Amino acid sequence: MFNLIQPRDLNRSDEYKEYAQLAIDEYNRRFSETNAKLELVKVSKAMAHLFDIMRYYITFEAKDFADGGKTKTYQIVVRDAMRKISVLSFRLKPAEDEQGSGNHGKEWIWEGHLFYGHLVA
């Protein structure tokens, strides 16, 4: 159980929606000057890694109103340490042909720790 990344049941997705919404709210705040606005459509995948805390790897779809309302797929990493939630990273999901290539520097919108919506370096 420890150190394994396991799929999560999306039938209990309210928690994962909450995590995705936290990341979206931060994205919209950070990029408000560029008229950036994402709106959550759905959580499509959630994986969990139990170590001394829970780490979630969540894939979700959101409408990007700065790009004509197109639905795009994003990925986040969230840490839940006794309900102290932090978004560790947020990115546009890489194209299928780029996954696993190690060339993901451009896709990361941010990396760092977000505690309740505030970035901590």
mmCIF file of C-alpha atoms in Angstrom:
data_model
loop_
_atom_site.group_PDB
_atom_site.id
_atom_site.type_symbol
_atom_site.label_atom_id
_atom_site.label_comp_id
_atom_site.label_asym_id
_atom_site.label_seq_id
_atom_site.Cartn_x
_atom_site.Cartn_y
_atom_site.Cartn_z
ATOM 1 C CA MET A 1 0.000 0.000 0.000
ATOM 2 C CA PHE A 2 2.782 2.458 0.850
ATOM 3 C CA ASN A 3 4.742 3.864 -2.087
ATOM 4 C CA LEU A 4 2.240 2.570 -4.652
ATOM 5 C CA ILE A 5 0.323 4.868 -6.951
ATOM 6 C CA GLN A 6 -3.210 3.544 -7.240
ATOM 7 C CA PRO A 7 -6.301 4.618 -9.208
ATOM 8 C CA ARG A 8 -9.087 6.275 -7.233
ATOM 9 C CA ASP A 9 -12.837 5.763 -7.538
ATOM 10 C CA LEU A 10 -14.294 8.726 -9.431
ATOM 11 C CA ASN A 11 -17.761 7.950 -8.051
ATOM 12 C CA ARG A 12 -16.482 9.729 -4.944
ATOM 13 C CA SER A 13 -15.127 12.612 -6.980
ATOM 14 C CA ASP A 14 -16.266 15.603 -4.886
ATOM 15 C CA GLU A 15 -12.882 15.654 -3.151
ATOM 16 C CA TYR A 16 -11.038 15.572 -6.480
ATOM 17 C CA LYS A 17 -13.294 18.308 -7.893
ATOM 18 C CA GLU A 18 -12.420 20.420 -4.853
ATOM 19 C CA TYR A 19 -8.709 19.950 -5.557
ATOM 20 C CA ALA A 20 -9.137 20.750 -9.259
ATOM 21 C CA GLN A 21 -11.163 23.855 -8.393
ATOM 22 C CA LEU A 22 -8.428 25.062 -6.015
ATOM 23 C CA ALA A 23 -5.905 24.847 -8.870
ATOM 24 C CA ILE A 24 -8.289 26.560 -11.316
ATOM 25 C CA ASP A 25 -8.985 29.396 -8.879
ATOM 26 C CA GLU A 26 -5.259 29.992 -8.504
ATOM 27 C CA TYR A 27 -4.749 29.881 -12.285
ATOM 28 C CA ASN A 28 -7.542 32.414 -12.831
ATOM 29 C CA ARG A 29 -6.100 34.687 -10.127
ATOM 30 C CA ARG A 30 -2.531 34.520 -11.436
ATOM 31 C CA PHE A 31 -3.413 35.172 -15.042
ATOM 32 C CA SER A 32 -6.384 37.528 -14.616
ATOM 33 C CA GLU A 33 -4.511 40.354 -16.374
ATOM 34 C CA THR A 34 -4.412 38.244 -19.546
ATOM 35 C CA ASN A 35 -8.176 37.544 -19.309
ATOM 36 C CA ALA A 36 -7.416 33.933 -18.422
ATOM 37 C CA LYS A 37 -10.451 32.067 -17.198
ATOM 38 C CA LEU A 38 -10.802 28.353 -16.746
ATOM 39 C CA GLU A 39 -14.016 26.614 -15.732
ATOM 40 C CA LEU A 40 -14.042 23.030 -14.494
ATOM 41 C CA VAL A 41 -15.883 20.577 -16.729
ATOM 42 C CA LYS A 42 -15.042 17.252 -15.092
ATOM 43 C CA VAL A 43 -12.385 15.218 -13.340
ATOM 44 C CA SER A 44 -11.409 12.389 -15.671
ATOM 45 C CA LYS A 45 -8.738 10.557 -13.671
ATOM 46 C CA ALA A 46 -7.373 10.474 -10.143
ATOM 47 C CA MET A 47 -4.485 8.466 -8.766
ATOM 48 C CA ALA A 48 -3.212 8.433 -5.181
ATOM 49 C CA HIS A 49 0.189 7.841 -3.639
ATOM 50 C CA LEU A 50 0.280 7.114 0.070
ATOM 51 C CA PHE A 51 3.534 7.824 1.821
ATOM 52 C CA ASP A 52 3.530 9.871 5.014
ATOM 53 C CA ILE A 53 0.849 12.008 3.360
ATOM 54 C CA MET A 54 -1.552 11.524 0.458
ATOM 55 C CA ARG A 55 -0.427 12.796 -2.890
ATOM 56 C CA TYR A 56 -3.022 12.911 -5.668
ATOM 57 C CA TYR A 57 -2.358 13.014 -9.399
ATOM 58 C CA ILE A 58 -5.497 14.413 -10.987
ATOM 59 C CA THR A 59 -6.390 14.862 -14.640
ATOM 60 C CA PHE A 60 -9.334 17.128 -15.391
ATOM 61 C CA GLU A 61 -10.990 18.966 -18.243
ATOM 62 C CA ALA A 62 -11.702 22.680 -18.142
ATOM 63 C CA LYS A 63 -13.081 25.224 -20.574
ATOM 64 C CA ASP A 64 -10.505 27.867 -21.473
ATOM 65 C CA PHE A 65 -12.495 31.036 -22.130
ATOM 66 C CA ALA A 66 -9.346 32.911 -23.149
ATOM 67 C CA ASP A 67 -9.155 30.443 -26.057
ATOM 68 C CA GLY A 68 -12.752 30.607 -27.259
ATOM 69 C CA GLY A 69 -14.147 28.254 -24.634
ATOM 70 C CA LYS A 70 -12.187 25.251 -25.880
ATOM 71 C CA THR A 71 -12.122 22.298 -23.503
ATOM 72 C CA LYS A 72 -8.553 21.364 -22.607
ATOM 73 C CA THR A 73 -7.058 18.699 -20.382
ATOM 74 C CA TYR A 74 -4.900 19.659 -17.407
ATOM 75 C CA GLN A 75 -2.930 17.743 -14.795
ATOM 76 C CA ILE A 76 -2.258 18.681 -11.191
ATOM 77 C CA VAL A 77 -0.407 17.176 -8.263
ATOM 78 C CA VAL A 78 -2.020 17.811 -4.882
ATOM 79 C CA ARG A 79 -0.754 16.997 -1.409
ATOM 80 C CA ASP A 80 -3.186 16.375 1.435
ATOM 81 C CA ALA A 81 -1.357 16.375 4.760
ATOM 82 C CA MET A 82 -4.060 16.052 7.425
ATOM 83 C CA ARG A 83 -6.391 18.371 5.438
ATOM 84 C CA LYS A 84 -3.640 20.909 4.804
ATOM 85 C CA ILE A 85 -4.137 20.954 1.059
ATOM 86 C CA SER A 86 -1.405 22.148 -1.284
ATOM 87 C CA VAL A 87 -1.284 22.169 -5.075
ATOM 88 C CA LEU A 88 2.269 21.187 -5.968
ATOM 89 C CA SER A 89 2.056 21.603 -9.737
ATOM 90 C CA PHE A 90 -0.334 22.462 -12.570
ATOM 91 C CA ARG A 91 0.120 21.875 -16.287
ATOM 92 C CA LEU A 92 -1.578 21.416 -19.600
ATOM 93 C CA LYS A 93 -1.551 17.681 -20.303
ATOM 94 C CA PRO A 94 1.173 16.884 -22.872
ATOM 95 C CA ALA A 95 0.167 15.471 -26.241
ATOM 96 C CA GLU A 96 0.150 11.660 -26.393
ATOM 97 C CA ASP A 97 3.306 11.595 -28.531
ATOM 98 C CA GLU A 98 5.202 13.722 -25.965
ATOM 99 C CA GLN A 99 4.264 11.762 -22.850
ATOM 100 C CA GLY A 100 7.234 10.121 -21.211
ATOM 101 C CA SER A 101 9.705 12.067 -23.358
ATOM 102 C CA GLY A 102 11.078 14.020 -20.406
ATOM 103 C CA ASN A 103 10.492 17.228 -22.390
ATOM 104 C CA HIS A 104 7.854 18.807 -20.175
ATOM 105 C CA GLY A 105 9.445 22.100 -19.164
ATOM 106 C CA LYS A 106 7.166 24.196 -21.364
ATOM 107 C CA GLU A 107 3.908 22.636 -20.208
ATOM 108 C CA TRP A 108 4.237 23.440 -16.503
ATOM 109 C CA ILE A 109 2.159 26.472 -15.702
ATOM 110 C CA TRP A 110 3.691 26.468 -12.239
ATOM 111 C CA GLU A 111 5.591 24.270 -9.880
ATOM 112 C CA GLY A 112 5.889 24.995 -6.205
ATOM 113 C CA HIS A 113 3.634 24.676 -3.225
ATOM 114 C CA LEU A 114 0.247 26.337 -3.022
ATOM 115 C CA PHE A 115 -1.196 26.377 0.452
ATOM 116 C CA TYR A 116 -4.857 27.294 0.327
ATOM 117 C CA GLY A 117 -4.252 29.209 -2.893
ATOM 118 C CA HIS A 118 -0.971 30.924 -1.953
ATOM 119 C CA LEU A 119 2.310 29.970 -3.615
ATOM 120 C CA VAL A 120 5.168 29.156 -1.278
ATOM 121 C CA ALA A 121 8.594 28.858 -2.889
#
